Tab-separated table of C-alpha atoms in Angstrom:
chain	number	residue	atom	x	y	z
Y	1285	PRO	CA	-2.531	-21.989	27.148
Y	1286	ALA	CA	-1.014	-18.596	26.598
Y	1287	GLN	CA	1.485	-16.994	28.913
Y	1288	GLU	CA	3.327	-13.704	29.054
Y	1289	ASP	CA	7.060	-13.564	28.374
Y	1290	ARG	CA	9.562	-10.736	28.375
Y	1291	THR	CA	11.530	-9.949	25.246
Y	1292	SER	CA	15.160	-8.880	25.369
Y	1293	ASP	CA	14.204	-5.200	25.626
Y	1294	GLY	CA	11.713	-5.743	28.441
Y	1295	GLU	CA	8.519	-5.702	26.379
Y	1296	THR	CA	5.754	-8.160	27.102
Y	1297	SER	CA	4.940	-10.678	24.381
Y	1298	LEU	CA	2.471	-13.526	24.102
Y	1299	SER	CA	3.850	-17.042	23.852
Y	1300	VAL	CA	1.602	-19.968	23.182
Y	1301	GLY	CA	2.385	-23.300	24.788
Y	1302	ASN	CA	0.402	-25.213	22.166
Y	1303	PRO	CA	0.565	-23.919	18.579
Y	1304	PRO	CA	-2.767	-22.622	17.263
Y	1305	GLU	CA	-4.776	-25.186	15.348
Y	1306	LEU	CA	-4.623	-24.851	11.567
Y	1307	LEU	CA	-8.220	-24.576	10.349
Y	1308	HIS	CA	-7.636	-24.328	6.612
Y	1309	ARG	CA	-4.914	-23.671	4.079
Y	1310	VAL	CA	-5.222	-22.017	0.678
Y	1311	GLN	CA	-2.287	-22.141	-1.684
Y	1312	HIS	CA	-1.130	-20.805	-5.009
Y	1313	ASP	CA	1.764	-21.712	-7.292
Y	1314	SER	CA	3.287	-18.199	-7.199
Y	1315	SER	CA	4.552	-16.015	-4.366
Y	1316	ILE	CA	1.813	-13.980	-2.655
Y	1317	LEU	CA	3.006	-10.437	-1.909
Y	1318	ALA	CA	-0.202	-8.675	-0.819
Y	1319	VAL	CA	-3.417	-9.660	0.964
Y	1320	ALA	CA	-6.752	-7.947	1.662
Y	1321	VAL	CA	-9.921	-9.313	3.263
Y	1322	SER	CA	-13.580	-8.369	2.785
Y	1323	ASP	CA	-16.685	-9.889	4.344
Y	1324	GLN	CA	-16.876	-12.239	1.365
Y	1325	TYR	CA	-13.375	-12.937	0.054
Y	1326	ILE	CA	-9.687	-13.246	0.850
Y	1327	TYR	CA	-7.825	-11.398	-1.911
Y	1328	ALA	CA	-4.202	-12.142	-2.764
Y	1329	GLY	CA	-1.838	-10.368	-5.151
Y	1330	THR	CA	0.881	-12.527	-6.684
Y	1331	GLN	CA	4.380	-12.264	-8.077
Y	1332	GLU	CA	2.935	-13.031	-11.527
Y	1333	GLY	CA	0.594	-10.020	-11.458
Y	1334	GLU	CA	-2.584	-11.949	-10.681
Y	1335	ILE	CA	-5.297	-11.211	-8.140
Y	1336	LEU	CA	-6.971	-14.252	-6.587
Y	1337	ALA	CA	-10.118	-14.311	-4.459
Y	1338	TRP	CA	-10.970	-17.215	-2.152
Y	1339	SER	CA	-14.478	-17.490	-0.698
Y	1340	LEU	CA	-14.630	-17.129	3.084
Y	1341	ASP	CA	-17.623	-19.493	3.114
Y	1342	SER	CA	-16.087	-22.417	1.231
Y	1343	PHE	CA	-12.366	-21.453	1.041
Y	1344	GLU	CA	-12.546	-22.330	-2.654
Y	1345	LEU	CA	-10.922	-20.177	-5.312
Y	1346	ALA	CA	-13.814	-18.076	-6.626
Y	1347	LEU	CA	-12.142	-15.441	-8.835
Y	1348	ARG	CA	-8.815	-15.175	-10.619
Y	1349	ILE	CA	-7.664	-12.416	-12.978
Y	1350	GLN	CA	-4.471	-11.206	-14.602
Y	1351	ALA	CA	-4.433	-7.727	-13.064
Y	1352	HIS	CA	-0.951	-6.404	-13.840
Y	1353	LYS	CA	2.049	-7.135	-16.042
Y	1354	ARG	CA	4.355	-7.326	-13.038
Y	1355	ALA	CA	4.162	-8.307	-9.382
Y	1356	VAL	CA	1.227	-6.995	-7.363
Y	1357	LEU	CA	2.824	-5.098	-4.465
Y	1358	CYS	CA	-0.231	-3.750	-2.635
Y	1359	LEU	CA	-3.946	-4.472	-2.251
Y	1360	TYR	CA	-6.246	-2.012	-0.488
Y	1361	LEU	CA	-9.964	-2.343	0.225
Y	1362	SER	CA	-11.693	1.018	0.655
Y	1363	GLN	CA	-13.309	1.854	3.996
Y	1364	ASN	CA	-16.805	1.457	2.535
Y	1365	GLY	CA	-15.873	-1.855	0.900
Y	1366	LYS	CA	-16.874	-0.691	-2.585
Y	1367	LEU	CA	-13.445	-0.517	-4.247
Y	1368	LEU	CA	-10.437	-2.841	-4.262
Y	1369	PHE	CA	-7.217	-1.103	-5.328
Y	1370	SER	CA	-4.074	-2.789	-6.578
Y	1371	SER	CA	-0.631	-1.409	-7.359
Y	1372	ALA	CA	2.316	-3.144	-8.925
Y	1373	GLY	CA	5.759	-3.050	-10.453
Y	1374	ASP	CA	4.295	-1.949	-13.798
Y	1375	ALA	CA	3.660	1.628	-12.518
Y	1376	ILE	CA	-0.130	1.153	-12.745
Y	1377	VAL	CA	-2.838	1.536	-10.080
Y	1378	ASN	CA	-6.075	-0.343	-10.772
Y	1379	ALA	CA	-9.436	-0.257	-9.001
Y	1380	TRP	CA	-11.776	-3.257	-9.060
Y	1381	CYS	CA	-15.256	-4.185	-7.946
Y	1382	PRO	CA	-14.653	-6.391	-4.869
Y	1383	ARG	CA	-17.639	-8.638	-5.672
Y	1384	ASN	CA	-16.652	-9.749	-9.186
Y	1385	LEU	CA	-13.220	-8.144	-9.832
Y	1386	LYS	CA	-14.650	-6.087	-12.667
Y	1387	HIS	CA	-12.100	-3.511	-13.796
Y	1388	LEU	CA	-13.363	-0.028	-12.853
Y	1389	TYR	CA	-10.372	2.355	-13.047
Y	1390	HIS	CA	-6.928	2.226	-14.661
Y	1391	ILE	CA	-4.705	4.983	-13.238
Y	1392	TYR	CA	-1.215	5.964	-14.349
Y	1393	SER	CA	1.268	8.789	-13.939
Y	1394	THR	CA	3.020	10.559	-16.788
Y	1395	TYR	CA	6.229	10.495	-14.733
Y	1396	ASP	CA	8.563	7.500	-14.502
Y	1397	VAL	CA	7.522	6.455	-11.003
Y	1398	GLY	CA	8.976	2.930	-11.046
Y	1399	ASP	CA	7.315	0.398	-8.739
Y	1400	VAL	CA	4.162	1.561	-6.941
Y	1401	PHE	CA	4.613	0.117	-3.446
Y	1402	SER	CA	1.513	1.455	-1.703
Y	1403	VAL	CA	-1.974	2.722	-2.473
Y	1404	VAL	CA	-4.820	3.982	-0.244
Y	1405	TYR	CA	-8.166	5.622	-0.878
Y	1406	SER	CA	-10.053	8.313	1.022
Y	1407	THR	CA	-13.805	7.803	0.714
Y	1408	GLN	CA	-14.292	11.262	2.240
Y	1409	PHE	CA	-12.360	12.992	-0.550
Y	1410	GLN	CA	-12.970	10.290	-3.220
Y	1411	THR	CA	-9.266	10.301	-4.019
Y	1412	ALA	CA	-6.668	7.564	-4.451
Y	1413	TYR	CA	-3.128	8.206	-3.179
Y	1414	PHE	CA	-0.135	6.102	-4.132
Y	1415	GLY	CA	3.495	5.983	-3.057
Y	1416	ALA	CA	6.196	5.056	-5.506
Y	1417	GLN	CA	9.796	4.090	-6.068
Y	1418	ASN	CA	10.705	7.577	-7.285
Y	1419	THR	CA	10.068	8.883	-3.703
Y	1420	SER	CA	6.834	10.645	-4.678
Y	1421	ILE	CA	3.256	10.504	-3.450
Y	1422	GLN	CA	0.708	11.149	-6.204
Y	1423	TRP	CA	-3.064	11.329	-6.127
Y	1424	CYS	CA	-6.003	10.969	-8.471
Y	1425	SER	CA	-9.554	12.081	-7.737
Y	1426	LEU	CA	-12.347	9.757	-8.881
Y	1427	LYS	CA	-14.943	12.538	-8.711
Y	1428	ASP	CA	-16.397	13.491	-12.103
Y	1429	SER	CA	-13.820	11.275	-13.773
Y	1430	ALA	CA	-16.026	10.621	-16.815
Y	1431	SER	CA	-16.055	14.326	-17.744
Y	1432	ARG	CA	-12.264	14.646	-18.043
Y	1433	PRO	CA	-10.427	14.903	-21.369
Y	1434	THR	CA	-9.398	11.581	-22.901
Y	1435	PRO	CA	-5.821	10.718	-21.861
Y	1436	SER	CA	-3.156	10.535	-24.552
Y	1437	GLU	CA	-2.096	6.979	-25.411
Y	1438	GLU	CA	1.448	8.200	-26.011
Y	1439	ARG	CA	1.790	9.195	-22.333
Y	1440	HIS	CA	0.837	5.744	-21.043
Y	1441	PRO	CA	3.760	3.870	-19.386
Y	1442	ASP	CA	3.471	1.104	-21.998
Y	1443	ARG	CA	3.881	3.534	-24.892
Y	1444	ARG	CA	6.282	6.242	-23.845
Y	1445	ASN	CA	10.033	5.917	-24.085
Y	1446	HIS	CA	11.764	4.043	-21.314
Y	1447	ARG	CA	14.928	5.629	-19.899
Y	1448	PHE	CA	16.806	2.324	-20.113
Y	1449	PHE	CA	15.191	0.191	-22.813
Y	1450	ASP	CA	14.798	3.115	-25.214
Y	1451	SER	CA	18.161	4.688	-24.490
Y	1452	VAL	CA	20.599	5.232	-27.343
Y	1453	ALA	CA	23.617	2.953	-27.038
Y	1454	ALA	CA	27.077	3.470	-28.482
Y	1455	GLY	CA	26.859	3.854	-32.234
Y	1456	ALA	CA	23.333	5.339	-31.994
Y	1457	ARG	CA	21.673	1.908	-31.796
Y	1458	LEU	CA	18.599	1.523	-29.618
Y	1459	THR	CA	18.605	-0.987	-26.795
Y	1460	PRO	CA	15.719	-3.360	-27.618
Y	1461	ARG	CA	12.777	-3.732	-25.275
Y	1462	PRO	CA	12.427	-7.077	-23.509
Y	1463	ALA	CA	10.118	-9.566	-25.176
Y	1464	SER	CA	6.558	-9.790	-23.879
Y	1465	ASP	CA	5.821	-12.780	-21.671
Y	1466	GLY	CA	2.263	-13.132	-22.976
Y	1467	ARG	CA	0.524	-11.803	-19.883
Y	1468	SER	CA	-0.409	-8.470	-21.490
Y	1469	SER	CA	-3.069	-9.993	-23.741
Y	1470	THR	CA	-5.030	-11.356	-20.750
Y	1471	ILE	CA	-5.159	-8.111	-18.743
Y	1472	SER	CA	-8.555	-6.444	-18.585
Y	1473	THR	CA	-8.802	-3.112	-20.437
Y	1474	ALA	CA	-12.425	-2.389	-19.517
Y	1475	GLY	CA	-11.670	0.116	-16.778
Y	1476	GLU	CA	-11.981	3.873	-17.105
Y	1477	ILE	CA	-8.514	5.241	-17.927
Y	1478	LEU	CA	-7.364	8.113	-15.714
Y	1479	GLU	CA	-4.148	10.050	-16.207
Y	1480	VAL	CA	-2.716	11.724	-13.095
Y	1481	ASP	CA	-2.393	15.482	-13.478
Y	1482	LYS	CA	1.254	16.549	-13.547
Y	1483	ALA	CA	0.636	18.936	-10.639
Y	1484	HIS	CA	-0.900	16.230	-8.448
Y	1485	MET	CA	2.387	14.970	-7.089
Y	1486	GLU	CA	4.432	15.562	-3.945
Y	1487	GLN	CA	7.979	15.089	-5.188
Y	1488	TYR	CA	10.432	13.787	-2.575
Y	1489	ALA	CA	7.637	13.027	-0.121
Y	1490	HIS	CA	10.345	10.890	1.499
Y	1491	PHE	CA	14.058	10.667	0.829
Y	1492	GLY	CA	13.542	7.038	-0.122
Y	1493	TYR	CA	10.908	4.715	-1.539
Y	1494	VAL	CA	7.376	5.267	-0.193
Y	1495	TYR	CA	6.798	1.753	1.106
Y	1496	CYS	CA	3.539	2.072	3.037
Y	1497	MET	CA	0.587	4.391	3.619
Y	1498	LEU	CA	-2.688	4.399	5.513
Y	1499	ILE	CA	-5.753	6.609	5.881
Y	1500	ALA	CA	-6.649	7.482	9.490
Y	1501	ARG	CA	-9.548	9.430	10.982
Y	1502	GLY	CA	-9.742	10.771	14.525
Y	1503	ALA	CA	-6.157	9.740	15.209
Y	1504	SER	CA	-4.651	13.189	15.765
Y	1505	ARG	CA	-5.617	16.683	16.849
Y	1506	LEU	CA	-3.626	17.993	13.899
Y	1507	VAL	CA	-6.798	17.591	11.783
Y	1508	GLU	CA	-10.517	17.609	12.551
Y	1509	LEU	CA	-11.824	14.444	14.215
Y	1510	ASP	CA	-14.097	13.675	11.250
Y	1511	GLU	CA	-11.405	14.342	8.642
Y	1512	ASP	CA	-9.254	11.777	6.823
Y	1513	MET	CA	-5.493	12.104	7.275
Y	1514	LEU	CA	-2.781	10.421	5.208
Y	1515	ILE	CA	0.154	8.722	6.953
Y	1516	SER	CA	3.166	7.489	4.975
Y	1517	GLY	CA	6.329	5.551	5.757
Y	1518	GLY	CA	9.472	5.603	3.649
Y	1519	GLY	CA	12.916	4.257	3.021
Y	1520	ASP	CA	14.419	7.247	4.822
Y	1521	GLY	CA	13.194	5.864	8.159
Y	1522	THR	CA	10.581	8.553	8.802
Y	1523	VAL	CA	6.799	8.561	9.147
Y	1524	LYS	CA	4.985	11.602	7.758
Y	1525	LEU	CA	1.497	12.951	8.414
Y	1526	TRP	CA	-0.355	14.776	5.633
Y	1527	LYS	CA	-3.481	16.949	5.541
Y	1528	LEU	CA	-5.811	16.203	2.637
Y	1529	SER	CA	-8.186	18.421	0.697
Y	1530	SER	CA	-11.371	18.014	-1.298
Y	1531	ASN	CA	-9.701	20.034	-4.069
Y	1532	PRO	CA	-7.007	17.897	-5.768
Y	1533	ASP	CA	-5.165	21.043	-6.871
Y	1534	ASP	CA	-4.511	21.944	-3.217
Y	1535	GLY	CA	-2.324	18.863	-2.881
Y	1536	ILE	CA	-1.300	17.233	0.381
Y	1537	GLN	CA	0.018	19.483	3.126
Y	1538	PRO	CA	2.747	18.204	5.510
Y	1539	LEU	CA	1.674	18.203	9.169
Y	1540	ALA	CA	4.515	16.399	10.937
Y	1541	SER	CA	7.538	14.175	10.400
Y	1542	LEU	CA	8.243	11.445	12.963
Y	1543	GLY	CA	11.598	9.758	13.414
Y	1544	GLU	CA	15.102	10.297	12.161
Y	1545	ASP	CA	16.281	10.348	8.572
Y	1546	ASP	CA	18.485	7.318	9.254
Y	1547	ALA	CA	17.596	5.073	6.275
Y	1548	GLU	CA	16.071	2.487	8.656
Y	1549	SER	CA	13.164	1.869	6.297
Y	1550	VAL	CA	9.554	1.944	7.494
Y	1551	HIS	CA	7.779	-0.963	5.780
Y	1552	SER	CA	4.449	-1.119	7.639
Y	1553	LEU	CA	2.024	1.009	9.658
Y	1554	THR	CA	-1.038	0.521	11.844
Y	1555	VAL	CA	-3.008	2.800	14.177
Y	1556	ASP	CA	-4.798	2.244	17.472
Y	1557	GLY	CA	-6.703	5.347	18.516
Y	1558	SER	CA	-4.150	8.159	18.638
Y	1559	PHE	CA	-1.215	5.738	18.715
Y	1560	LEU	CA	0.766	4.766	15.633
Y	1561	TYR	CA	2.941	1.673	15.269
Y	1562	SER	CA	5.607	1.629	12.561
Y	1563	GLY	CA	7.403	-1.557	11.492
Y	1564	LYS	CA	11.051	-1.126	10.565
Y	1565	LEU	CA	14.200	-3.058	9.751
Y	1566	ALA	CA	15.723	-5.685	12.061
Y	1567	GLY	CA	12.448	-6.463	13.823
Y	1568	ILE	CA	11.929	-3.017	15.346
Y	1569	ILE	CA	8.466	-1.564	15.992
Y	1570	GLU	CA	8.208	2.061	17.113
Y	1571	LEU	CA	5.197	3.393	19.024
Y	1572	TRP	CA	4.230	7.056	18.471
Y	1573	ASP	CA	1.696	9.363	20.081
Y	1574	LEU	CA	0.157	11.260	17.162
Y	1575	ASP	CA	-1.112	14.085	19.366
Y	1576	THR	CA	2.234	14.921	20.971
Y	1577	LYS	CA	4.375	13.562	18.076
Y	1578	GLN	CA	6.518	11.776	20.676
Y	1579	LYS	CA	8.056	8.317	20.432
Y	1580	LEU	CA	6.749	6.355	23.413
Y	1581	ARG	CA	8.362	2.959	23.020
Y	1582	VAL	CA	10.658	0.800	20.896
Y	1583	ILE	CA	9.676	-2.865	20.661
Y	1584	LYS	CA	11.946	-5.654	19.424
Y	1585	ALA	CA	9.299	-7.992	18.004
Y	1586	GLN	CA	11.143	-10.028	15.359
Y	1587	LYS	CA	14.609	-10.904	14.176
Y	1588	GLY	CA	13.876	-9.895	10.590
Y	1589	ASP	CA	12.395	-6.798	8.975
Y	1590	ILE	CA	8.769	-6.021	9.919
Y	1591	LEU	CA	6.829	-6.166	6.656
Y	1592	THR	CA	3.260	-6.073	7.974
Y	1593	LEU	CA	1.465	-4.897	11.131
Y	1594	GLN	CA	-2.102	-5.196	12.381
Y	1595	MET	CA	-3.716	-4.089	15.640
Y	1596	SER	CA	-6.612	-6.401	16.555
Y	1597	TRP	CA	-8.328	-7.693	19.716
Y	1598	GLY	CA	-5.944	-5.722	21.912
Y	1599	PHE	CA	-2.872	-7.401	20.427
Y	1600	LEU	CA	-0.254	-6.127	17.998
Y	1601	TRP	CA	0.321	-8.668	15.233
Y	1602	SER	CA	3.526	-8.494	13.212
Y	1603	ALA	CA	5.122	-10.601	10.501
Y	1604	GLY	CA	8.272	-10.182	8.540
Y	1605	ALA	CA	11.231	-11.478	6.619
Y	1606	THR	CA	11.773	-14.476	8.907
Y	1607	GLY	CA	8.444	-16.030	7.914
Y	1608	PHE	CA	7.114	-15.939	11.478
Y	1609	ALA	CA	4.129	-14.046	12.879
Y	1610	ARG	CA	4.406	-12.590	16.367
Y	1611	VAL	CA	1.751	-11.427	18.804
Y	1612	THR	CA	2.700	-8.658	21.242
Y	1613	ILE	CA	0.604	-7.624	24.242
Y	1614	ILE	CA	0.446	-3.853	24.553
Y	1615	PRO	CA	0.253	-2.840	28.223
Y	1616	GLY	CA	-2.699	-0.590	29.061
């Protein structure tokens, strides 16, 4: 039976007298860093750059591909369920068919963005947005992509000079690139290659890494109720709201900044109506009213950093660096 307890800061949490029954377990031999779920599969992105898909009917491994050269950091299933996006430490964003993991789009920036921590997609504007280690948010429209000029191979992250590995050392000798680990030859190259326009970037979107993003509709009066809005969380400790446009050249327009620039990183976000929950360091969850832009509550949900949040069935689910998941009852 479940019962209500009070946490140290007075919030109500759900404690379970008997642990929930384990129905099934799926495992992999590499760390799993990202998860997404469709009506058919559980998708997992791994430390080794793979994407795995387990069937929800049989819980058997149905699909397995080498998707990236480095760790998969984010998986995102579009609102209409037609595209599965992945981003990774290799500075690439890929889009896949969720049914068979066929490679559809291969997206890259001509800037040195570092790790791409987060990616989302607006079906309304047919545009992918991704947040990176270099503090930027960039975007790439998938509309009329086939009619664009062919990207230059020399501007691809795998081909252009690397600031460290291609730097000139003392005595004018080049630092050699690291040896390939063999994964490159198994990565699909069938997708349509899209190069992000240099102007399609919001530099210093946060004063820190852009760890998490989400697309929300009807969550704030700052945009029309039927209009997609971008929300981002960064290493500077702030949450930012952005207005989107059907014209990629118009960029993303800042609407509001929530929180203090205190370097208490925001690692996860979830929305419930007009309320936003942001997961931060040291087990802190902040509750925001997106209409008034006011902080309503601070919840101490975990001992470790909050790395993922989900609002479901009237409960706030959180999990983090301690390896535990926590369920918090949100008072009405």
